[in-house]
Short mmCIF file of C-alpha atoms in Angstrom, two decimals:
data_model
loop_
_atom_site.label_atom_id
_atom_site.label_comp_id
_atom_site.label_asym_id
_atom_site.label_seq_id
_atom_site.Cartn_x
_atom_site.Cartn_y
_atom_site.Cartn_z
CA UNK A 1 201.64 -51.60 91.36
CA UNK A 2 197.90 -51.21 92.20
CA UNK A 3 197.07 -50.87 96.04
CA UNK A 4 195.34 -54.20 97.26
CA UNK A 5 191.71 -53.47 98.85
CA UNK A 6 192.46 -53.62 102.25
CA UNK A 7 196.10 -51.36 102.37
CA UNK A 8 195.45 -47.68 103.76
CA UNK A 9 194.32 -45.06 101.52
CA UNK A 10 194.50 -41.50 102.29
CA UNK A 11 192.61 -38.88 100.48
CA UNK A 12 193.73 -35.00 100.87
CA UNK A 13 190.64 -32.95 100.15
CA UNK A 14 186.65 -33.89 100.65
CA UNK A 15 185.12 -31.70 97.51
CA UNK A 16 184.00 -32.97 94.45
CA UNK A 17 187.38 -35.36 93.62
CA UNK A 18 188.26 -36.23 96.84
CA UNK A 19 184.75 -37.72 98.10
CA UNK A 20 183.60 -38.74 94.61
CA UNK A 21 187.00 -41.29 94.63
CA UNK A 22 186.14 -42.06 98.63
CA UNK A 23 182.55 -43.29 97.10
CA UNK A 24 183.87 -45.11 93.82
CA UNK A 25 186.68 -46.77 95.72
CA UNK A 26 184.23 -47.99 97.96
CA UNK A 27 181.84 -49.48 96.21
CA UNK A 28 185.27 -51.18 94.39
CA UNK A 29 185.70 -53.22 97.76
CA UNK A 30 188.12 -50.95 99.42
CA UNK A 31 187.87 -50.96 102.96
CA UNK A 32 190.30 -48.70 104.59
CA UNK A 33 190.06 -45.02 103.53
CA UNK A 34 190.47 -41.88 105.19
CA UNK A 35 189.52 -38.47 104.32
CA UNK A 36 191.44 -35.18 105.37
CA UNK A 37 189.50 -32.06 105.28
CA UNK A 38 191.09 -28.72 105.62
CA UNK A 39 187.59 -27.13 106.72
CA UNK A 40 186.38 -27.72 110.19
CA UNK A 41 183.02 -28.40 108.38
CA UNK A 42 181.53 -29.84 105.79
CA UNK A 43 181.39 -28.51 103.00
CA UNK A 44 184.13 -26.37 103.37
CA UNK A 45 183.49 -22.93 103.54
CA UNK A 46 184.98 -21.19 100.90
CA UNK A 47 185.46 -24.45 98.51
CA UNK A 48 184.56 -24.04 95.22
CA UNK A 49 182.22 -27.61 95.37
CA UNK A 50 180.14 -25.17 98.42
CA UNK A 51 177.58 -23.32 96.27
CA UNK A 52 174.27 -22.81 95.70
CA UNK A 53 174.17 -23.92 91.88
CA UNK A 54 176.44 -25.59 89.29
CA UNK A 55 175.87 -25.96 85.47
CA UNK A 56 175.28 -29.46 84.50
CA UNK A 57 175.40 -29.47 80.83
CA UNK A 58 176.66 -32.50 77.66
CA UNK A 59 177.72 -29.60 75.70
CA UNK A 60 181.43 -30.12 75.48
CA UNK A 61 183.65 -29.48 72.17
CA UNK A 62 185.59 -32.70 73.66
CA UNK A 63 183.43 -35.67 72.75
CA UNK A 64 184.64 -37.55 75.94
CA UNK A 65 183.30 -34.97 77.79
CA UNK A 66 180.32 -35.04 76.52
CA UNK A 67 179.65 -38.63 76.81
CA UNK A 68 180.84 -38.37 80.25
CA UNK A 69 178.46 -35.35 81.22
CA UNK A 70 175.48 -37.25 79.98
CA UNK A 71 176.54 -40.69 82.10
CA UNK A 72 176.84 -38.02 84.90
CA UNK A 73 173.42 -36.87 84.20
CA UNK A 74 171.26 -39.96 84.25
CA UNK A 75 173.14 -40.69 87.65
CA UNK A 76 172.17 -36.97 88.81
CA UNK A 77 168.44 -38.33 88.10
CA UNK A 78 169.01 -41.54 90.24
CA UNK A 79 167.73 -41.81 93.99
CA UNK A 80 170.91 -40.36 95.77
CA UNK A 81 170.99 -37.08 93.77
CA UNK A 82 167.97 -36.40 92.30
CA UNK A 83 166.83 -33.34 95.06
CA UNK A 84 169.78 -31.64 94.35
CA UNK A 85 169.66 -31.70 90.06
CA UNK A 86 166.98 -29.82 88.58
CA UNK A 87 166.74 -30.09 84.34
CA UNK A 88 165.79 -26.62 83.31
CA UNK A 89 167.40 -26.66 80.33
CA UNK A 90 170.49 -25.12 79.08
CA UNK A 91 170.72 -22.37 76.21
CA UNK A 92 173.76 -23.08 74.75
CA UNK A 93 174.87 -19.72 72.70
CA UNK A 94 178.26 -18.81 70.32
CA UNK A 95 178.45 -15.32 68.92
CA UNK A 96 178.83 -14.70 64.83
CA UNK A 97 182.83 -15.74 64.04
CA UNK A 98 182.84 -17.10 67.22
CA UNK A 99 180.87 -20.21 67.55
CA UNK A 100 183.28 -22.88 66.98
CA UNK A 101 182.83 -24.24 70.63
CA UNK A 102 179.37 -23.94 70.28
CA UNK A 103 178.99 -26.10 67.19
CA UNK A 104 181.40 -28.66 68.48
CA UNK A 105 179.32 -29.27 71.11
CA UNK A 106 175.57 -28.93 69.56
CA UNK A 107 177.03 -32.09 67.06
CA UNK A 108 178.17 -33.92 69.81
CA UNK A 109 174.62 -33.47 71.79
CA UNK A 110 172.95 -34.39 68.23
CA UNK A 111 175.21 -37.25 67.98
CA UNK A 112 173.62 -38.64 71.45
CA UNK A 113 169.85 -38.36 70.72
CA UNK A 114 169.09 -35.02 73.35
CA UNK A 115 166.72 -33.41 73.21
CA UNK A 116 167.66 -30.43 71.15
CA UNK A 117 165.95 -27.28 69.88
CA UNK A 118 168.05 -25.60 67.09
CA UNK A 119 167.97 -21.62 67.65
CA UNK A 120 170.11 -19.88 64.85
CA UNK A 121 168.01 -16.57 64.52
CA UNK A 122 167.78 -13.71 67.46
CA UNK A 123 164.26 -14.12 67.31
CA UNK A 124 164.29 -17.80 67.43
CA UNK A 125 166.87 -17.49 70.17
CA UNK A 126 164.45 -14.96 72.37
CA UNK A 127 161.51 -17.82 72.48
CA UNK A 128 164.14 -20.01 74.65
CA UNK A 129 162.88 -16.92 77.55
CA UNK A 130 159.50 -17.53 79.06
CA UNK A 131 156.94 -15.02 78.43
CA UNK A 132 156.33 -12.26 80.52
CA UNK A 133 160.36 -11.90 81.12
CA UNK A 134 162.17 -8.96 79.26
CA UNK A 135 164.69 -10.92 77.31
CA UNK A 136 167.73 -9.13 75.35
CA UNK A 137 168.12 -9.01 71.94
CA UNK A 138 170.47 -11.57 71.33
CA UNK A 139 171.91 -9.49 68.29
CA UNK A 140 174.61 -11.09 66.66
CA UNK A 141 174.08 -14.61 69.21
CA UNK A 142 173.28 -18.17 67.96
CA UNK A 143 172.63 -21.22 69.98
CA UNK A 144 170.25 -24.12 70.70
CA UNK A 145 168.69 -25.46 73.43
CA UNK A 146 169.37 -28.24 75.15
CA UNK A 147 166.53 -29.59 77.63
CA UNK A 148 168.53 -32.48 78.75
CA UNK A 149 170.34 -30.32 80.83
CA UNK A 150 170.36 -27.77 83.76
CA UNK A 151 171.62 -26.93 87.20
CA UNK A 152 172.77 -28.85 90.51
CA UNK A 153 172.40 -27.53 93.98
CA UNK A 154 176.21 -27.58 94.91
CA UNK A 155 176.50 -27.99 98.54
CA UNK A 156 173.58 -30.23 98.50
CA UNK A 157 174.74 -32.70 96.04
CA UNK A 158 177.92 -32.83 97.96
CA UNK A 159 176.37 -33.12 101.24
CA UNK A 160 174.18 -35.86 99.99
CA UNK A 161 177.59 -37.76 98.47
CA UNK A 162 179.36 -37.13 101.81
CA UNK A 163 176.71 -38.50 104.00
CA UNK A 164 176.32 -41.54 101.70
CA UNK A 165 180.38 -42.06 101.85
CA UNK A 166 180.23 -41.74 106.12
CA UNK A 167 177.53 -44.18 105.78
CA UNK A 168 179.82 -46.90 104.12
CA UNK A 169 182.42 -46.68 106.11
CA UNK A 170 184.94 -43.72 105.05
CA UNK A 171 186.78 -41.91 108.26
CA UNK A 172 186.28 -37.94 107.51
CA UNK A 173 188.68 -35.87 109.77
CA UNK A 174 187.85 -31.81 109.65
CA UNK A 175 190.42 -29.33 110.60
CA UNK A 176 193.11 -31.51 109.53
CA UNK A 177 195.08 -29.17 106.92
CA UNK A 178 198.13 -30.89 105.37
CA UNK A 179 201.81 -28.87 105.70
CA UNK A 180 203.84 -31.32 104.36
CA UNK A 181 204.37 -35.34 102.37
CA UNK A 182 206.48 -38.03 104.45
CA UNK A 183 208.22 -39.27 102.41
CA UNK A 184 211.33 -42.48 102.32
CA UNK A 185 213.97 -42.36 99.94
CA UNK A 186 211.78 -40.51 97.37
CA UNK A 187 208.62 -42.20 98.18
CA UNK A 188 205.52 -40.76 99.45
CA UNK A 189 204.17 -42.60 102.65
CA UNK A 190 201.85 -40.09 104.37
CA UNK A 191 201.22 -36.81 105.67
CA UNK A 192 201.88 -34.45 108.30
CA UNK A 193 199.36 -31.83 109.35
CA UNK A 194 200.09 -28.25 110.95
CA UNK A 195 198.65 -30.05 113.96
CA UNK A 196 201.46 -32.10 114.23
CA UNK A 197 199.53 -35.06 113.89
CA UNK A 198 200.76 -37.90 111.22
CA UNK A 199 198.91 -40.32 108.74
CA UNK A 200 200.74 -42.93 107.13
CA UNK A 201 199.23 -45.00 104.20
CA UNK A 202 199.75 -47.39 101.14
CA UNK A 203 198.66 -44.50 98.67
CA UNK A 204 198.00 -40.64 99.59
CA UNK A 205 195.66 -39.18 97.10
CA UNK A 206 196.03 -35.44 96.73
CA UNK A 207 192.71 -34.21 95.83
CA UNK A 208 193.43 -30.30 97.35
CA UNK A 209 191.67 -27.96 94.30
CA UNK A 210 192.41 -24.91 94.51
CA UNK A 211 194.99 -25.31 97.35
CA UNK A 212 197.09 -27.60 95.63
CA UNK A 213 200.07 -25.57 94.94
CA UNK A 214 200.05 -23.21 97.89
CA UNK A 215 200.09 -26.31 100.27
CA UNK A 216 202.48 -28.71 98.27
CA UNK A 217 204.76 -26.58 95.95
CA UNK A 218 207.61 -26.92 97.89
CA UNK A 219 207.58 -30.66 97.86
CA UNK A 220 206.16 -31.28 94.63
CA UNK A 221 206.41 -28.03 92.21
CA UNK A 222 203.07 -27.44 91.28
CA UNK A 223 203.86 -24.33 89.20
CA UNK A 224 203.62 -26.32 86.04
CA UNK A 225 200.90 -28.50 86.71
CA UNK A 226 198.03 -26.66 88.04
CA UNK A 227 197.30 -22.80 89.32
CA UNK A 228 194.49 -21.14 91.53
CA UNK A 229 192.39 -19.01 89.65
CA UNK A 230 189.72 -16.58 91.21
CA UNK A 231 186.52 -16.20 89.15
CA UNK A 232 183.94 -13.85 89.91
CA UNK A 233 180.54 -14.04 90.51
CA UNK A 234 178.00 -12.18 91.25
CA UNK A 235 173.89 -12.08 92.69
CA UNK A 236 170.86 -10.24 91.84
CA UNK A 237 167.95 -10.32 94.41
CA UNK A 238 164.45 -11.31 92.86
CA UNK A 239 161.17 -10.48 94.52
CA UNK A 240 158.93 -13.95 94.93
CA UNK A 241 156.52 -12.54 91.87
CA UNK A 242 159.71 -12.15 89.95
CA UNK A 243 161.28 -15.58 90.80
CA UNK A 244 158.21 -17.61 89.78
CA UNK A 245 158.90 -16.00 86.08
CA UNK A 246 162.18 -16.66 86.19
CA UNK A 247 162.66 -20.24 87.82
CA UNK A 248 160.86 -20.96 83.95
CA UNK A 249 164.24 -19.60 82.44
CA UNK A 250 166.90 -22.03 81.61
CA UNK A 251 170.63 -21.95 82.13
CA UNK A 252 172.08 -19.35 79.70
CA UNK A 253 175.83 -20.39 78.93
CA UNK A 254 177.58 -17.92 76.37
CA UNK A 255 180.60 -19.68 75.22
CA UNK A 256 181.95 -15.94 73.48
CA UNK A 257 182.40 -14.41 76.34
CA UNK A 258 182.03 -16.83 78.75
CA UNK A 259 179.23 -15.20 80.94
CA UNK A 260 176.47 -17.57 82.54
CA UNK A 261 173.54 -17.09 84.52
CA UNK A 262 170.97 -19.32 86.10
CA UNK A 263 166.99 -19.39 87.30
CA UNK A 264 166.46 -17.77 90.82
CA UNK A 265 167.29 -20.34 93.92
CA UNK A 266 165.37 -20.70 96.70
CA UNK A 267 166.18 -17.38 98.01
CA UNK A 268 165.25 -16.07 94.84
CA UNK A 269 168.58 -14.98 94.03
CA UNK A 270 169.69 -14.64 90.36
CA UNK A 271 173.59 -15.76 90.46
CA UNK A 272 175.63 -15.13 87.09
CA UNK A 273 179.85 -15.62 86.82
CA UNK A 274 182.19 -15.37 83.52
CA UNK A 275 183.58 -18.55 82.68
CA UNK A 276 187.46 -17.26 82.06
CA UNK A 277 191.22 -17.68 82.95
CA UNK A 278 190.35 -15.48 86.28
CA UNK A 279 192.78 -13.83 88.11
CA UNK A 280 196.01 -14.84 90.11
CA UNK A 281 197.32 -14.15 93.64
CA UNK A 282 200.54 -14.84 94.07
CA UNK A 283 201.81 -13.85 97.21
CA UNK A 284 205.63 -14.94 96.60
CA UNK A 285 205.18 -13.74 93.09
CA UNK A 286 205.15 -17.77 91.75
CA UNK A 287 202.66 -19.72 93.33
CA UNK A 288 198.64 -18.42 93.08
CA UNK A 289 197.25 -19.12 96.59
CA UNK A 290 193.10 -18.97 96.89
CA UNK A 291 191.81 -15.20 98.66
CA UNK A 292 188.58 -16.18 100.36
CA UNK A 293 185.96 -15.14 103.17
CA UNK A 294 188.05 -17.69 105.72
CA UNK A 295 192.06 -16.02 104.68
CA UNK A 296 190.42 -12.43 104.11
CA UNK A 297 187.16 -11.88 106.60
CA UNK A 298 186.99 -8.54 105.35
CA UNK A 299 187.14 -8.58 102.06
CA UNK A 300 187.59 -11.96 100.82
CA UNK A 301 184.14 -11.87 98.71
CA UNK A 302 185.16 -9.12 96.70
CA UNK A 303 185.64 -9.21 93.13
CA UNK A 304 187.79 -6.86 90.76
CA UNK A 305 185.64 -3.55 89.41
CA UNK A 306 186.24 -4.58 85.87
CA UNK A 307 184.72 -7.94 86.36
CA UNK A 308 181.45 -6.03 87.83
CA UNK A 309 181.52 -3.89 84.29
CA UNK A 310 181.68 -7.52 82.71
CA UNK A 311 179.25 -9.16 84.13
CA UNK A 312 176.50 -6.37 84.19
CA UNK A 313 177.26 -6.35 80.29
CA UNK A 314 176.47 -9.73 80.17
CA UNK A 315 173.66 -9.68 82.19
CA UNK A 316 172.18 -6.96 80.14
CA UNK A 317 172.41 -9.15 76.76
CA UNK A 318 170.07 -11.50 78.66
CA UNK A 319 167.59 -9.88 81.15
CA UNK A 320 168.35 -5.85 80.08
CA UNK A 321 166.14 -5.49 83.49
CA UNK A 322 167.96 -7.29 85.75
CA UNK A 323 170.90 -5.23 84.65
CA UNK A 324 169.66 -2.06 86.55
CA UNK A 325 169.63 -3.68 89.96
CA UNK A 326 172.79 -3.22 91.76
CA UNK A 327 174.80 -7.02 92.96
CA UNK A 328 173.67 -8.21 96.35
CA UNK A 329 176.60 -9.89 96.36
CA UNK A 330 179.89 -11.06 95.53
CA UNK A 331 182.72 -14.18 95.59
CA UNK A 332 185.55 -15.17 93.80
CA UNK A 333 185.45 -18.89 93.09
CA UNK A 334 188.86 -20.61 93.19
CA UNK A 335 189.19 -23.27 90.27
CA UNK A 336 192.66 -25.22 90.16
CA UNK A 337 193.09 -24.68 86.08
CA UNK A 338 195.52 -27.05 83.77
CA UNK A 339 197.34 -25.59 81.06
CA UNK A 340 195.41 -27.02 78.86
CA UNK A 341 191.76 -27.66 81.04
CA UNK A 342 192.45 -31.93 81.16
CA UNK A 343 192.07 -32.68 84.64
CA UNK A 344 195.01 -34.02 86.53
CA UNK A 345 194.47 -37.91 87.30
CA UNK A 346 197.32 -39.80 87.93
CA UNK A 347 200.53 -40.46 89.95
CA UNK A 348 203.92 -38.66 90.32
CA UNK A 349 206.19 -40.10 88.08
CA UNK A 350 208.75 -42.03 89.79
CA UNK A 351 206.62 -42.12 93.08
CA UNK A 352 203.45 -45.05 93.43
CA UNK A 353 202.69 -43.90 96.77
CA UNK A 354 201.59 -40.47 95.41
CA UNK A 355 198.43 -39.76 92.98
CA UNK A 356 196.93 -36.33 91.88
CA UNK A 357 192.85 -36.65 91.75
CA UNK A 358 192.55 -32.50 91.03
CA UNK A 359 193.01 -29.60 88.71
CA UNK A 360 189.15 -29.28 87.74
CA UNK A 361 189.74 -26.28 85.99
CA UNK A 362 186.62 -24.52 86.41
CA UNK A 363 184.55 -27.58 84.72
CA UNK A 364 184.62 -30.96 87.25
CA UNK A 365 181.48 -30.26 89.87
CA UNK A 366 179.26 -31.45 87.12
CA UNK A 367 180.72 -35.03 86.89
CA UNK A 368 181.15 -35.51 91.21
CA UNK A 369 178.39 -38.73 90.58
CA UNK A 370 180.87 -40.01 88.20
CA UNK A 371 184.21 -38.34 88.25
CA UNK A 372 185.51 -40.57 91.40
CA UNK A 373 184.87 -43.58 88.78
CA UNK A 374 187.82 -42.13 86.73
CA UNK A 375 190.14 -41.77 89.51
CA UNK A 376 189.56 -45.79 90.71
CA UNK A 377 189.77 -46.84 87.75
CA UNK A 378 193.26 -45.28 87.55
CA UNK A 379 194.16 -46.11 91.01
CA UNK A 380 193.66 -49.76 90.09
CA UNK A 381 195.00 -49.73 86.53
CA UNK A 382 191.68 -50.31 85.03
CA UNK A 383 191.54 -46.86 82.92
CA UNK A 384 191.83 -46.80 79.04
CA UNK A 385 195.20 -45.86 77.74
CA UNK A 386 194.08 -42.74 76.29
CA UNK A 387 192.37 -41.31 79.10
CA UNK A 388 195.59 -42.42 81.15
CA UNK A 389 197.48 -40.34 78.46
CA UNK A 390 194.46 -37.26 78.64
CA UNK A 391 195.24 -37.01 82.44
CA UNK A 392 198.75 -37.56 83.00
CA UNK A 393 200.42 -35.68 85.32
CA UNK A 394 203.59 -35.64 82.77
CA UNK A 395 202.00 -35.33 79.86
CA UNK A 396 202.47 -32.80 77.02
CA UNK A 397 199.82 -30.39 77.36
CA UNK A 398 197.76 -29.98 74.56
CA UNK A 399 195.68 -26.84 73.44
CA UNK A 400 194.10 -24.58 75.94
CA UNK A 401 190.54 -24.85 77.03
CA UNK A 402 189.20 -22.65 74.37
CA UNK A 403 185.67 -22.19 76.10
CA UNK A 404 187.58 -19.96 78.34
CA UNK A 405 187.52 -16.29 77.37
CA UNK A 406 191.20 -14.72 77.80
CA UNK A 407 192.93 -18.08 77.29
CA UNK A 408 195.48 -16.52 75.09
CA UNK A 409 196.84 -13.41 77.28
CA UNK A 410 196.40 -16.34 80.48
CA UNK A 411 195.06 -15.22 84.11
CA UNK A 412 196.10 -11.72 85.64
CA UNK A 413 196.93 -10.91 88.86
CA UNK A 414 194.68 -9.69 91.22
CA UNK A 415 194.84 -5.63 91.89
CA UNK A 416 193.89 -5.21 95.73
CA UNK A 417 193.53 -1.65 95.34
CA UNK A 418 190.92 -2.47 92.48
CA UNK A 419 188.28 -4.51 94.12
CA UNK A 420 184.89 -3.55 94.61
CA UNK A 421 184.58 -3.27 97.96
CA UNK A 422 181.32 -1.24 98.72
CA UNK A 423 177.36 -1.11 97.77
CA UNK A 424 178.40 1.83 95.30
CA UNK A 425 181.04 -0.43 93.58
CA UNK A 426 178.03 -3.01 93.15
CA UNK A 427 175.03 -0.38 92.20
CA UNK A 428 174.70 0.70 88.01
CA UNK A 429 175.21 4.33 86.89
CA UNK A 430 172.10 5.45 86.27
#
């Protein structure tokens, strides 16, 4: 039974799913919502929704998706987001024998009218780089270009969402981390924190990321459902000459490999990351709990050697130049990954007072103007049978996310002894 508009909701989590549903259940005339935040600010910290840019791209093998990503879009253009969405363009690129993902998704951007520049050749592929920027070869790539498409200012867009949610009303409590569900005779009817303070409510929406199975496992076994996932990433630092070239640049999204990189911020920082199953840390050897700056001051940024080797390959296929320089810095970026990359929408079965809005699996920040939308709809009973089926939290998982390089070995765990800890981990051999 759906909650009514004016019974207590409490939301677990304000990143991309929990204040996206705060904002969509709002404007659907519900008028008592809290949010608890982990974080004593806002963003949090070491949440992966805090960053300095975000691919926002329609190309999706999944044709929902896709459609989804391109409402998401035009909303990113409207008056609430448009300073923190900038449409540089995306080049989409699949390797020879391994462009399946690739085409999916160029047919489904054809199929909705974007403007599209097809780029099958090297050469052709090598014009998508302004002039005046070394660009790789591209030997062996192909790809398009999509200009519909580009890049969000993380933190900002969520900032800008957050403020907009305080503004209507929503109660946001920081440094209120969850330690366990109250629950009656099966039923979920609030939270405790590690405070010791208590929240009771009609529905508690669990919308935790990353953190989900650390902080809930032994009330709801998570294990099967969801797992933290660290993905690395890593910065180059531009000089301003060198930025204003390469703020031309779009997006470049390898769907082989995984490997991404984006125009210069603000700062003039080049940031690139691999798009793959990551690595675990699992403490008790069963649940994968997120390493970041906030558990691990000293070393919570650092990222596994091998990825370094990965993404300066990757780098080098693009900008061979920017490839020499060493990293300026580092983070692993906790997703909450599905077996299967569907995001988890839904409530326990056998307990109404309990819904999952999570498991983003490396792939949500781009819908946050729309992806609340999903979650109120399924709060209320309003969402299409087979997206209720798509995001069950009991359903039978389906393929995995095959734009995910490593998919079929799955995520390893994390080697402490094997991080790259120091400027010489981060500089090239000569």
């Amino acid at each position: 039974m759906a909650p009514s508009k004016d019974d207590k909701i409490l939301i677990i989590g304000a990143g991309c799913f929990g204040i996206s549903t705060a904002y969509h259940l709002l404007k659907g005339g519900f008028t008592n919502i809290t949010v608890l935040e982990r974080s004593d600010v806002l963003p949090a910290v070491d949440g992966s929704s805090n960053d300095f840019n975000r691919i926002v791209r329609s190309s999706y093998s999944d044709k929902f998706y896709a459609q989804l990503a391109l409402d998401a879009i035009k909303t990113w253009k409207t008056e609430l987001y448009k300073d923190a969405y900038h449409e540089c363009g995306v080049l989409v690129l699949g390797s020879d024998g391994h462009s399946g993902y690739k085409d999916a998704a160029l047919k489904h951007d054809k199929e909705m009218d974007l403007d599209l520049v097809d780029l099958e050749k090297p050469e052709a592929l090598r014009t998508a780089i302004p002039e005046g920027i070394e660009a790789g070869s591209f030997e062996g790539y192909t790809g398009y270009l999509n200009r519909n498409a580009g890049w969000a200012m993380a933190s900002q867009g969520l900032e800008l969402l957050t403020n907009e949610v305080k503004s209507l009303g929503t109660t946001i409590l920081t440094g209120k981390t969850v330690s366990q569900l109250l629950r009656e005779d099966g039923q979920t009817k609030g939270v405790v924190c590690t405070d010791g303070s208590t929240y009771e409510a009609a529905l508690v929406v669990l919308a935790t990321g990353a953190w989900t199975g650390s902080s809930f496992d032994a009330d709801l076994d998570c294990n099967a459902l969801c797992t933290a996932t660290g993905q690395s990433v890593a910065m180059v630092q531009l000089t301003e000459e060198e930025a204003v070239l390469y703020r031309k640049a779009p997006v470049v999204l390898e769907f082989s490999s995984g490997f991404y990189v984006f125009p210069p911020n603000a700062n003039n920082v080049v940031k690139m990351a691999i798009h793959n199953v990551g690595v675990t840390n699992k403490k008790d050897g069963k649940t994968s709990t997120p390493r970041t700056v906030v558990t691990n001051p000293v070393d919570g940024l650092a990222i596994p050697k091998k990825s370094v080797l990965a993404l300066r390959e990757g780098l080098r296929k693009v900008y061979p130049e920017l490839a020499k320089r060493p990293f300026v810095a580092t983070r692993l970026c906790w997703y909450n990954d599905t077996p299967d990359g569907n995001w988890l929408i839904g409530s326990k079965p056998g307990d109404p007072g309990l819904f999952f809005a999570t498991g983003g699996s490396g792939h949500a920040y781009k819908f946050l103007p729309v992806i609340g939308r999903l979650v109120a709809d399924a709060i209320e009973g309003k969402l299409p049978d087979e997206l209720v089926k798509k995001f069950a939290v009991d359903r039978e998982w389906g393929p995995p996310d095959l734009s995910r390089e490593g998919y079929a070995q799955g995520p390893l765990e994390i080697n402490l002894e094997e991080l790259a800890k120091n400027a010489d981990d981060l500089t090239p051999v000569p």
